[in-house]
mmCIF file of C-alpha atoms in Angstrom:
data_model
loop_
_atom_site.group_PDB
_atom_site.id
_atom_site.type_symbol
_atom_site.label_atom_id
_atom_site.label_comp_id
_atom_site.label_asym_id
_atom_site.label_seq_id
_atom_site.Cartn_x
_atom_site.Cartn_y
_atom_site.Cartn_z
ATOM 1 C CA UNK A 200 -59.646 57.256 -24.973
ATOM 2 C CA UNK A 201 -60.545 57.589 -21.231
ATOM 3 C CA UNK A 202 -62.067 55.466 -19.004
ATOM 4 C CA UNK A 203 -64.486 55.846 -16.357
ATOM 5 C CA UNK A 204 -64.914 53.945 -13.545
ATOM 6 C CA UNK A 205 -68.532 53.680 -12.600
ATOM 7 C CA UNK A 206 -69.460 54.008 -9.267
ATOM 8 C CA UNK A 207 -70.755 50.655 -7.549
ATOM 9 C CA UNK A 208 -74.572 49.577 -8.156
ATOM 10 C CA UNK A 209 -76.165 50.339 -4.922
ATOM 11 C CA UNK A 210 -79.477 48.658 -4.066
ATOM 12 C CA UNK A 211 -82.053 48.816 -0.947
ATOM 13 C CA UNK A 212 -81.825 45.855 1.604
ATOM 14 C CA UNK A 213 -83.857 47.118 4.502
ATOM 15 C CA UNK A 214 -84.603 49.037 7.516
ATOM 16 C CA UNK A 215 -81.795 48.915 10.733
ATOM 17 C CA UNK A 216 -84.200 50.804 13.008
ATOM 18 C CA UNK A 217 -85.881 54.135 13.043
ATOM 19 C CA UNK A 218 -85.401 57.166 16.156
ATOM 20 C CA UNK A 219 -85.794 60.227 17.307
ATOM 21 C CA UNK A 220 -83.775 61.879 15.058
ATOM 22 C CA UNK A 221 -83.910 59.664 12.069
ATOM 23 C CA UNK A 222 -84.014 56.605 10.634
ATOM 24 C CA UNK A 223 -81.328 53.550 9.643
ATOM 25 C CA UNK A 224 -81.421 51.474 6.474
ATOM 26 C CA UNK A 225 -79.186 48.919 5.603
ATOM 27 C CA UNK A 226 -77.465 49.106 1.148
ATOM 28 C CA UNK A 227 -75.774 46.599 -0.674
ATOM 29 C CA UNK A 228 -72.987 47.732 -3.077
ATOM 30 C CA UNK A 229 -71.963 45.528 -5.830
ATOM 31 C CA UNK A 230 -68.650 46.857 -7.939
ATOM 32 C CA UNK A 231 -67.920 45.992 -11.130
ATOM 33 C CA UNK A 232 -65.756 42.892 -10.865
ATOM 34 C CA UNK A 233 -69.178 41.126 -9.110
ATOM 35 C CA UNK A 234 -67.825 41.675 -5.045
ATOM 36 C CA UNK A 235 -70.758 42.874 -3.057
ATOM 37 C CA UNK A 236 -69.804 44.921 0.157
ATOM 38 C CA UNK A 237 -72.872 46.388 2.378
ATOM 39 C CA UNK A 238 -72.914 49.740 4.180
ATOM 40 C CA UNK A 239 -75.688 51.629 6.583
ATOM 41 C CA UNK A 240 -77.260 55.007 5.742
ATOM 42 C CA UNK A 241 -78.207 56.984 8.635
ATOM 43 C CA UNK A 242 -81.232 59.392 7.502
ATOM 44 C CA UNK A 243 -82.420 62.603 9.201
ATOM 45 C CA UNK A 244 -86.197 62.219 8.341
ATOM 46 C CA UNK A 245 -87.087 66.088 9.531
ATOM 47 C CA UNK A 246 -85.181 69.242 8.523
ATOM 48 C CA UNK A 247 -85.422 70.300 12.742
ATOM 49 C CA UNK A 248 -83.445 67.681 13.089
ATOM 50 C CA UNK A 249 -80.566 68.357 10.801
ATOM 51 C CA UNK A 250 -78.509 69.952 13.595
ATOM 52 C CA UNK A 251 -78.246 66.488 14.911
ATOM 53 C CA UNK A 252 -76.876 64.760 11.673
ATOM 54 C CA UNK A 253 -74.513 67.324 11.006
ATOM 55 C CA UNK A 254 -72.876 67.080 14.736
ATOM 56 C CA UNK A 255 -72.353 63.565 14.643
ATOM 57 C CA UNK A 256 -71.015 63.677 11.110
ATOM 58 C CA UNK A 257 -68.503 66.413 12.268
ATOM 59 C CA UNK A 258 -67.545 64.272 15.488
ATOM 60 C CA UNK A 259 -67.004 61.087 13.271
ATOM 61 C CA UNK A 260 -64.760 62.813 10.761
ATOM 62 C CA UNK A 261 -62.660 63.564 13.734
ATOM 63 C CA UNK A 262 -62.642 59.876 14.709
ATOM 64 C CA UNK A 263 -61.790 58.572 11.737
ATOM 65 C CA UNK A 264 -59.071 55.180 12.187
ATOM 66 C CA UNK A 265 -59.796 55.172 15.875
ATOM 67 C CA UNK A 266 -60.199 52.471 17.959
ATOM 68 C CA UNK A 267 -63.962 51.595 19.164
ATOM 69 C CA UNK A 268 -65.419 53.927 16.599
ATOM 70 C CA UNK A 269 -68.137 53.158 14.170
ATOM 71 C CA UNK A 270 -66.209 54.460 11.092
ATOM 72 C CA UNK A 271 -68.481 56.825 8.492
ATOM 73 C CA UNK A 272 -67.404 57.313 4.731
ATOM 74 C CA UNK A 273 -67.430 60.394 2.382
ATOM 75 C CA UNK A 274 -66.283 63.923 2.852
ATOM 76 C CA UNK A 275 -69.573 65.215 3.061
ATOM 77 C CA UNK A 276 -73.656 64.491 3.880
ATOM 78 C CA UNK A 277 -75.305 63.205 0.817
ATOM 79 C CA UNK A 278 -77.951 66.481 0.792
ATOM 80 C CA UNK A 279 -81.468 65.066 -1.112
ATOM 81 C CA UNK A 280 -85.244 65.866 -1.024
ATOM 82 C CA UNK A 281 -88.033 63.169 -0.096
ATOM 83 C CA UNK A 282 -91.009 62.914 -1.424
ATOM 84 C CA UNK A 283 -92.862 65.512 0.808
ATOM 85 C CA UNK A 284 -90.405 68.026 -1.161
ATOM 86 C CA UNK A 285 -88.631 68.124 2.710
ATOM 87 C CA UNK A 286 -84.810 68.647 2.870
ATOM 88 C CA UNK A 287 -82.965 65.213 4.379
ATOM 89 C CA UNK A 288 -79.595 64.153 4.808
ATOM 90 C CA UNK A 289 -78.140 60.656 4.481
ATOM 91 C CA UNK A 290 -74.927 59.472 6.407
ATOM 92 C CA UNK A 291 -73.007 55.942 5.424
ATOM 93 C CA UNK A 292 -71.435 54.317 8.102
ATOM 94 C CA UNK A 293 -70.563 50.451 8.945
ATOM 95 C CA UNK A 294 -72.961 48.027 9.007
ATOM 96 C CA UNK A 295 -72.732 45.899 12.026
ATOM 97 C CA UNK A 296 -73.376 42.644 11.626
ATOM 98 C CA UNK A 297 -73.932 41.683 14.861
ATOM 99 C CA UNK A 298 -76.763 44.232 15.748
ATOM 100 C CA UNK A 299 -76.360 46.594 19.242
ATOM 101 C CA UNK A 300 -75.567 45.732 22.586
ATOM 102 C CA UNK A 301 -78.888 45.955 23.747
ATOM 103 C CA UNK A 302 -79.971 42.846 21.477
ATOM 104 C CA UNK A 303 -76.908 40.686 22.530
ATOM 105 C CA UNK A 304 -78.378 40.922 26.322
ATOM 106 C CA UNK A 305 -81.658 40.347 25.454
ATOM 107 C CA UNK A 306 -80.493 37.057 23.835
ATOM 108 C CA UNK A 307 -78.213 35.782 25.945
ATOM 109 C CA UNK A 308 -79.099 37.054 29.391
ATOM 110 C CA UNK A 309 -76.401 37.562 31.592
ATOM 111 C CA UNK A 310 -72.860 37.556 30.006
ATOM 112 C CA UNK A 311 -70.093 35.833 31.341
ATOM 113 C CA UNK A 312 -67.521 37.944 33.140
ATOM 114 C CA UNK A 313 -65.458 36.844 30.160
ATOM 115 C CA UNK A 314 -67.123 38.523 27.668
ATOM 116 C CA UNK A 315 -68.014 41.703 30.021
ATOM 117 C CA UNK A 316 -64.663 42.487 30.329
ATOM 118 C CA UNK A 317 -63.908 42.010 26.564
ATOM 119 C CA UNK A 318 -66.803 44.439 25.946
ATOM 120 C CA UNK A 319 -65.840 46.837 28.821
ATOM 121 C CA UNK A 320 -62.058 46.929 27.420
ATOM 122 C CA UNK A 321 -63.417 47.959 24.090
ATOM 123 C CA UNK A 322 -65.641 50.054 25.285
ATOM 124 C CA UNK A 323 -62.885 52.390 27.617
ATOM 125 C CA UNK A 324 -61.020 52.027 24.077
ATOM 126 C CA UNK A 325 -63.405 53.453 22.012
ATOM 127 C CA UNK A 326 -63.695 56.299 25.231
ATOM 128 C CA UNK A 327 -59.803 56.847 25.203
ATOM 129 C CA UNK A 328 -60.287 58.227 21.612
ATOM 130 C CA UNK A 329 -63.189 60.162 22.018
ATOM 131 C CA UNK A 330 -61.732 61.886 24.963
ATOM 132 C CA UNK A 331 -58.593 62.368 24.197
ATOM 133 C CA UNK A 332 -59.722 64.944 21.317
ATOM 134 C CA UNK A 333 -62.003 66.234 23.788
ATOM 135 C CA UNK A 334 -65.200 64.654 23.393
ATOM 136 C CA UNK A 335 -67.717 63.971 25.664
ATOM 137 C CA UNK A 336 -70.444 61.333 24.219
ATOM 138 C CA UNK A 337 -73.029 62.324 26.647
ATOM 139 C CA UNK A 338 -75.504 59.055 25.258
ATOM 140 C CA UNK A 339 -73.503 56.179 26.179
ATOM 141 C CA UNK A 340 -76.031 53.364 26.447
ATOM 142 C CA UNK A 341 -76.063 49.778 25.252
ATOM 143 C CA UNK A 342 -78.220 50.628 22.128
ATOM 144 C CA UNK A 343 -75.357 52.704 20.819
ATOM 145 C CA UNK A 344 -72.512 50.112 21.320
ATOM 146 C CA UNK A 345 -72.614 48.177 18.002
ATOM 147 C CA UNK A 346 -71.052 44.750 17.562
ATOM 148 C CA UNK A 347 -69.130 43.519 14.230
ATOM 149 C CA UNK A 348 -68.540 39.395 14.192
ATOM 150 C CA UNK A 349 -65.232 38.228 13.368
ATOM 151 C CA UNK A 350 -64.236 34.872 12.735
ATOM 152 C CA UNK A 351 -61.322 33.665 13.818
ATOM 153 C CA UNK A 352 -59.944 32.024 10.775
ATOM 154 C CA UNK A 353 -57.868 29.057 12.575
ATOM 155 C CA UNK A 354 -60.211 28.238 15.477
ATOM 156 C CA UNK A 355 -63.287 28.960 13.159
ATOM 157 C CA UNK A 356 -64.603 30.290 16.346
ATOM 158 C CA UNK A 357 -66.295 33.662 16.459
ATOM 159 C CA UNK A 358 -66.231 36.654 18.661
ATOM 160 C CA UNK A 359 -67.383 40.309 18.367
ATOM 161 C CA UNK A 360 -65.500 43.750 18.097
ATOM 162 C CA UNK A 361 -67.670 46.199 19.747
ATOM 163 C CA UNK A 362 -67.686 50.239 18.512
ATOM 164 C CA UNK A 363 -69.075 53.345 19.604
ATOM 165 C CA UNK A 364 -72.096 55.110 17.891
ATOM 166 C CA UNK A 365 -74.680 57.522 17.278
ATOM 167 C CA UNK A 366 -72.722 60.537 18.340
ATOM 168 C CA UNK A 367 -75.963 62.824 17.657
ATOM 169 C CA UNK A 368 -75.839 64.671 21.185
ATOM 170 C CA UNK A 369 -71.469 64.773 21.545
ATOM 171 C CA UNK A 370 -69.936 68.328 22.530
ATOM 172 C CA UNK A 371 -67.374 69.463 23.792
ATOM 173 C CA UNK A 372 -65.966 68.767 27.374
ATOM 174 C CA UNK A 373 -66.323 72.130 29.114
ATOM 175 C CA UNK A 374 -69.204 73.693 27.582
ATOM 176 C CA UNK A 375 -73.210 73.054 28.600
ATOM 177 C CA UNK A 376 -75.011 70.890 26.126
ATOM 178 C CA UNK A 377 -77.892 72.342 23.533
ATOM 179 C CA UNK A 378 -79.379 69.702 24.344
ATOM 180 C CA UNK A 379 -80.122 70.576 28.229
ATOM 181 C CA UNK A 380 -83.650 71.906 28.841
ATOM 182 C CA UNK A 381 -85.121 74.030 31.464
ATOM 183 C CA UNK A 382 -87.913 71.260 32.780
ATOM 184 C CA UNK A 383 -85.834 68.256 31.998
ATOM 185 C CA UNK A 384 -81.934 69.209 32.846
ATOM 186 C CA UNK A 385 -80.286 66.501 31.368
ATOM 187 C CA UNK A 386 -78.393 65.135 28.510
ATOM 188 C CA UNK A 387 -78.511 61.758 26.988
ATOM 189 C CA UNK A 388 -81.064 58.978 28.320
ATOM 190 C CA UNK A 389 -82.374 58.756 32.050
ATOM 191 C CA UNK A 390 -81.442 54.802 32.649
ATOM 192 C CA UNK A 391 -77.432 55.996 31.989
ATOM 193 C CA UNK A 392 -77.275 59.819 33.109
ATOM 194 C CA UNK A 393 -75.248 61.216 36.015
ATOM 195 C CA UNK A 394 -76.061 63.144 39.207
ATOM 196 C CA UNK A 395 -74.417 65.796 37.613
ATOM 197 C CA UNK A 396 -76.669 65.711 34.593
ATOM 198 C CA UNK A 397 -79.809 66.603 36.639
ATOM 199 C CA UNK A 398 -78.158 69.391 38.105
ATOM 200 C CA UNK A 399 -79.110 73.387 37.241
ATOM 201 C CA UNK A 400 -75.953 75.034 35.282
ATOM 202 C CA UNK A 401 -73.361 72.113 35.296
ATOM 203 C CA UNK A 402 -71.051 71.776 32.192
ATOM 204 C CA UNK A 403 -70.541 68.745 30.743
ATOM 205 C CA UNK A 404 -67.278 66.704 31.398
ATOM 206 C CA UNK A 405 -65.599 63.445 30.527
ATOM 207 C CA UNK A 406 -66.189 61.535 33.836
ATOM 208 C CA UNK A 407 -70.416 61.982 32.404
ATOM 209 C CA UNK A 408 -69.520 59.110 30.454
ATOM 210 C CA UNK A 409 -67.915 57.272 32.877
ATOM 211 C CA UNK A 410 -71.087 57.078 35.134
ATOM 212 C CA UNK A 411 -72.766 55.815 32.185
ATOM 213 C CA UNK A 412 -70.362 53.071 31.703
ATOM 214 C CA UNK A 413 -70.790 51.607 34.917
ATOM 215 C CA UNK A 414 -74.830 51.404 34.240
ATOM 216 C CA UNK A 415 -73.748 49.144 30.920
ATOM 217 C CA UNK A 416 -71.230 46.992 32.905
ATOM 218 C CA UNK A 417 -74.178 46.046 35.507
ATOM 219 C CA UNK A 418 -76.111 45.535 32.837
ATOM 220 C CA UNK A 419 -73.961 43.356 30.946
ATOM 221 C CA UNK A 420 -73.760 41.026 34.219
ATOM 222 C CA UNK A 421 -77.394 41.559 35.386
ATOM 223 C CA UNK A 422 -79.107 41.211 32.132
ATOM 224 C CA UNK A 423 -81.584 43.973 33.336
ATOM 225 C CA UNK A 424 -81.533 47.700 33.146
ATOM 226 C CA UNK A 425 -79.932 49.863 36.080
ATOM 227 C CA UNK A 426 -83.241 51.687 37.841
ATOM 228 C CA UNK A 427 -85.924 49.145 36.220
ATOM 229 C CA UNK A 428 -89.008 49.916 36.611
ATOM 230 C CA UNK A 429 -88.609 53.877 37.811
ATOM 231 C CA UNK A 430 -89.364 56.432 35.731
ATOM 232 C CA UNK A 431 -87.715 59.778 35.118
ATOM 233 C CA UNK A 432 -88.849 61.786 37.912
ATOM 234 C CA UNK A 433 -87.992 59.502 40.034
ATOM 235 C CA UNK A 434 -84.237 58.315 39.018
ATOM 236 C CA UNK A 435 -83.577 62.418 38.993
ATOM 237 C CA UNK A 436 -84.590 62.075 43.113
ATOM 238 C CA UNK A 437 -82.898 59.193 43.333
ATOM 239 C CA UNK A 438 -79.444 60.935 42.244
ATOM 240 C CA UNK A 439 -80.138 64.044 43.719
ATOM 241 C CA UNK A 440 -80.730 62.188 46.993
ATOM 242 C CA UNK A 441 -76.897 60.791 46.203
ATOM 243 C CA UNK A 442 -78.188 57.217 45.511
ATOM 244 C CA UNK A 443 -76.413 54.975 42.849
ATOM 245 C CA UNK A 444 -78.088 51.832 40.890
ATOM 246 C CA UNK A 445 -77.961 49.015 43.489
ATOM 247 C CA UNK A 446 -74.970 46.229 42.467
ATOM 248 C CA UNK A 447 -76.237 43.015 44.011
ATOM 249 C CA UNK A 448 -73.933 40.725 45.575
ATOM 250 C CA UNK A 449 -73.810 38.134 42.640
ATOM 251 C CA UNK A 450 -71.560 40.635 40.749
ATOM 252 C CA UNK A 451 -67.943 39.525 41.246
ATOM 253 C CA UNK A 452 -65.599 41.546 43.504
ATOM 254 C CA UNK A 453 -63.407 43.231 41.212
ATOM 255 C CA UNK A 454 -66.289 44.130 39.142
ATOM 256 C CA UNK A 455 -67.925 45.934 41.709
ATOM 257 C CA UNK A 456 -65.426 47.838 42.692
ATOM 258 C CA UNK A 457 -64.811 48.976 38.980
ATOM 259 C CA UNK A 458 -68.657 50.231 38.371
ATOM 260 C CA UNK A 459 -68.286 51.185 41.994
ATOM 261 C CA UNK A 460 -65.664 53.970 40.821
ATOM 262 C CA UNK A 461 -67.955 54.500 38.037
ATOM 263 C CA UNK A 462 -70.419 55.418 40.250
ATOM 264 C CA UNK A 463 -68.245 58.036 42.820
ATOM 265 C CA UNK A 464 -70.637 60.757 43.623
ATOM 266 C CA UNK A 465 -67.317 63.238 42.871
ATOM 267 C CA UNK A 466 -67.074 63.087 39.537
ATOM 268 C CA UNK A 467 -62.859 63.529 39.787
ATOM 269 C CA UNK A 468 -62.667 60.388 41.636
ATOM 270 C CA UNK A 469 -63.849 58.677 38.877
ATOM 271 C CA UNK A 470 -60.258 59.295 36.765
ATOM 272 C CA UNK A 471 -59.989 58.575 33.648
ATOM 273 C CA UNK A 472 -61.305 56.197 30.330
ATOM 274 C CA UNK A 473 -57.190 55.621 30.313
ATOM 275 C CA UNK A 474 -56.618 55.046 34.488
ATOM 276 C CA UNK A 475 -60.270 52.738 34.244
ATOM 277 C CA UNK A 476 -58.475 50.421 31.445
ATOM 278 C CA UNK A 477 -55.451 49.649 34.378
ATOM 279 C CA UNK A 478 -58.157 48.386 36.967
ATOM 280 C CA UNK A 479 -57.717 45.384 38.211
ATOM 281 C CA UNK A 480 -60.883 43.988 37.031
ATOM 282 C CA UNK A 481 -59.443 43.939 33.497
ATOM 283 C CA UNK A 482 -55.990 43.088 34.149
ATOM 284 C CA UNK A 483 -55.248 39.474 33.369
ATOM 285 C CA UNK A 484 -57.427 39.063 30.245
ATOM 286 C CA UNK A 485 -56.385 40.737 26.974
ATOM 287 C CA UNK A 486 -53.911 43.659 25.783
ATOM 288 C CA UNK A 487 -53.661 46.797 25.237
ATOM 289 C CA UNK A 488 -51.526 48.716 23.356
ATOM 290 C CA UNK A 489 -50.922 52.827 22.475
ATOM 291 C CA UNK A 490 -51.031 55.898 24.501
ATOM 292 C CA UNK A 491 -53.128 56.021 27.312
ATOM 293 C CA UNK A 492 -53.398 52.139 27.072
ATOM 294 C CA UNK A 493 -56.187 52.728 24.725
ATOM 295 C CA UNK A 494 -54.739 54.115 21.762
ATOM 296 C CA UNK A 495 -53.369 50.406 19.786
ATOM 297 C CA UNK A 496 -54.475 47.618 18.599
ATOM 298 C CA UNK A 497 -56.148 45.456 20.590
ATOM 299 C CA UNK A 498 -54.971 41.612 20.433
ATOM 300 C CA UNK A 499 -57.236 38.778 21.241
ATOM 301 C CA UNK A 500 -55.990 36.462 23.902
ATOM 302 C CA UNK A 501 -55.745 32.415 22.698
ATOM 303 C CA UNK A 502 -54.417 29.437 24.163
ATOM 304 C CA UNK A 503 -52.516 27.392 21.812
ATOM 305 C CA UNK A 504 -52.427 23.564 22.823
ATOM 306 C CA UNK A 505 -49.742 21.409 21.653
ATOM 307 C CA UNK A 506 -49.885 18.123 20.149
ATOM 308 C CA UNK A 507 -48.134 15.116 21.971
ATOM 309 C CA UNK A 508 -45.654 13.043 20.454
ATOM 310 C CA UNK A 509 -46.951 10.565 18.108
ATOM 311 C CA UNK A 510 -45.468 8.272 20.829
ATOM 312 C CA UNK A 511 -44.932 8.327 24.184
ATOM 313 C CA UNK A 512 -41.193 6.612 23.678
ATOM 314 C CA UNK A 513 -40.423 8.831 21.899
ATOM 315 C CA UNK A 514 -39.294 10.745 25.091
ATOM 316 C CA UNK A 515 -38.889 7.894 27.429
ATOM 317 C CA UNK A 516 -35.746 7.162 25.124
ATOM 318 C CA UNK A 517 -34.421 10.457 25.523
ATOM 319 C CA UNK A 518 -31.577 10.291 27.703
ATOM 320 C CA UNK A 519 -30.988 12.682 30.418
ATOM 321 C CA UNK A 520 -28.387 14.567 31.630
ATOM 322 C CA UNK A 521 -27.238 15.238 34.996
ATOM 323 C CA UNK A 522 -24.767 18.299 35.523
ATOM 324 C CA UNK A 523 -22.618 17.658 39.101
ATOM 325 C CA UNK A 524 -21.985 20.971 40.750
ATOM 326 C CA UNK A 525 -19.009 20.340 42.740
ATOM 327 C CA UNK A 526 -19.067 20.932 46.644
ATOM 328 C CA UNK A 527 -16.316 23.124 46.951
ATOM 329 C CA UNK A 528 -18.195 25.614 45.131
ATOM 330 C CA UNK A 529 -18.401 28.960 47.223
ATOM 331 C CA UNK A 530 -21.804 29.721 45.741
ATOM 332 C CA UNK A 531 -22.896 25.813 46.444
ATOM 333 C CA UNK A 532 -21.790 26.136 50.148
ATOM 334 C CA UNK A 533 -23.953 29.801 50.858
ATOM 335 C CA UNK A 534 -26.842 27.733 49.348
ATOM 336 C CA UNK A 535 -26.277 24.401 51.344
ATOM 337 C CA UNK A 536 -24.023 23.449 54.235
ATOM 338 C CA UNK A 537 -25.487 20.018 54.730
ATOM 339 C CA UNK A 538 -24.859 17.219 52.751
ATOM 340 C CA UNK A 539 -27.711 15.645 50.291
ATOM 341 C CA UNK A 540 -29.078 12.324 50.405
ATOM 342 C CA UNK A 541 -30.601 10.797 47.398
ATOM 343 C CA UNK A 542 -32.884 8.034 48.096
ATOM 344 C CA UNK A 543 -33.680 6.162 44.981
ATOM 345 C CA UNK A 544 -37.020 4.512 44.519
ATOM 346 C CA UNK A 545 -37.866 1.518 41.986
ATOM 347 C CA UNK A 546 -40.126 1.752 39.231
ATOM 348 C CA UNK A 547 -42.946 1.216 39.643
ATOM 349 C CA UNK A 548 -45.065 -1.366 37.909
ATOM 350 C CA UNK A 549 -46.939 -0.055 35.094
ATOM 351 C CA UNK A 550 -50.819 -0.770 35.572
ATOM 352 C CA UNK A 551 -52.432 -1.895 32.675
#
């Protein structure tokens, strides 16, 4: 006799977020032995905008195990029909806990440089992957960096992983975007884009994305969109006009000069998602690991703090030992040619 496992019970929760292209609702799965694991279902709500789905479904297979990368699951789209009798397509992906980047400013204003260059290091990570199997994103904003808690099970303290999504308008480095239209001539959204996204005829390369990541680090330590307040027209003369989003003094030095190279009018000095990670603004904090610097695990950074003795005689009884490194010594004499004097001092009273 065979048996068949059934496929776990999956059940509504409700709605991430609706957008152009589609919309976001959140599932619960519960399996048979009573565990209950939750996943989110990206939805193209119009059939014009299947094209979209189908791209970023592509791209994700791609990126599947990679660092930084909202992970999706199946082998295909789940094809069904709404109620309108209109074609859609579902997508399950991770659910992130923790909501988008976007969010996380808005509630906590400013982040400390701490946390900036946590997020930043992810963020190149996530890039490193992308690029390296010739990717560009083209829609890098804080809305599509998601952020997954994780508890750190000693400390009980918690921190966030943050991971790349919403790969809808991704091509391939080298080639002009679909997406590029004759009135507007750029890719992505206006706050993040490059100069050479409003430019007539320019193919799309990796250092787009760069520029864009140096609009979410100011962001991260302004708490306020790059260009606030200007609308399109006018951020497209603003970069035309070779003008970057103004960093204000109050961003630390290192950090400047990291959105600063993020914000080269040549796009080839900008390097690479892989040179970026070796900047000095995020050396110190952190490592990385893999090719490229981006490629392994990353491991958080802790400081461990020892107990003291139970008692503090426990080493004041501890003898100690005094090693006599005769004078004759060749290596004693290059070091010293003058005799030492050791002056000894009493104790000193203990205050109580």
């Amino acid at each position: 006799m065979r048996h068949h496992k059934n496929k776990p019970e999956m059940k509504f929760v409700k709605s991430l977020g609706k957008g152009t292209y589609g919309s976001v609702d959140l599932f619960s799965y519960t399996k048979q032995d009573g565990t209950m694991f939750y996943n989110a279902v990206k939805i193209s709500d119009h059939s014009q905008d299947d094209n979209s789905i189908k791209r970023e479904f592509r791209v994700l297979k791609k990126l599947r195990g990679c660092q930084g990368i909202v992970q999706s699951f199946g082998n295909s789209l789940i094809q069904e029909t709404d109620s309108n009798g209109k074609k859609v397509y579902k997508m399950a992906i991770e659910y992130a806990a923790g909501g988008n980047l976007t969010e996380f400013i808005r509630v906590n204003r400013k982040l400390s440089d701490t946390i900036v260059k946590d997020f930043t290091r992810m963020l190149l990570q996530g890039l490193v992957s992308v690029h390296g199997r010739g990717y560009v994103h083209c829609d890098l904003k804080p809305e599509n960096l998601l952020l997954f808690p994780r508890q750190d099970q000693e400390t009980r303290l918690c921190s966030h992983e943050l991971k790349i999504s919403d790969f809808g308008l991704t091509i391939k480095a080298g080639e002009e975007s679909v997406c590029w239209e004759t009135e507007a001539p750029f890719v992505g959204t206006p706050l993040y884009m490059s100069p050479e996204s409003v430019r007539d005829g320019t193919t799309v390369e990796k250092t787009l994305d760069l520029w864009s990541l140096g609009c979410v680090v100011l962001e991260m330590f302004l708490g306020k969109h790059p260009w606030l307040g200007a609308g399109v027209d006018d951020i497209k003369s603003r970069l035309l006009c070779g003008k970057a989003p103004e960093i204000p003094e109050s961003v630390p030095c290192d950090a400047r000069k990291f959105v600063e190279k993020c914000f080269a009018r040549k796009a080839e000095e900008r390097g690479s998602a892989s040179e970026l990670l070796l900047h000095p603004f995020l050396k110190g904090e952190g490592k990385v690991d893999g090719d490229g610097g981006g490629g392994g695990e990353r491991r958080r950074v802790g400081l461990r703090v020892r107990k003291p003795p139970s008692r503090f005689e426990d080493i004041a009884k501890k003898s100690l030992e005094l090693k006599v490194i005769s004078s004759k010594s060749s290596k004693f004499k290059r070091v010293l040619k003058k005799p030492l004097k050791v002056k000894i001092l009493p104790p000193r009273p203990h205050k109580i």
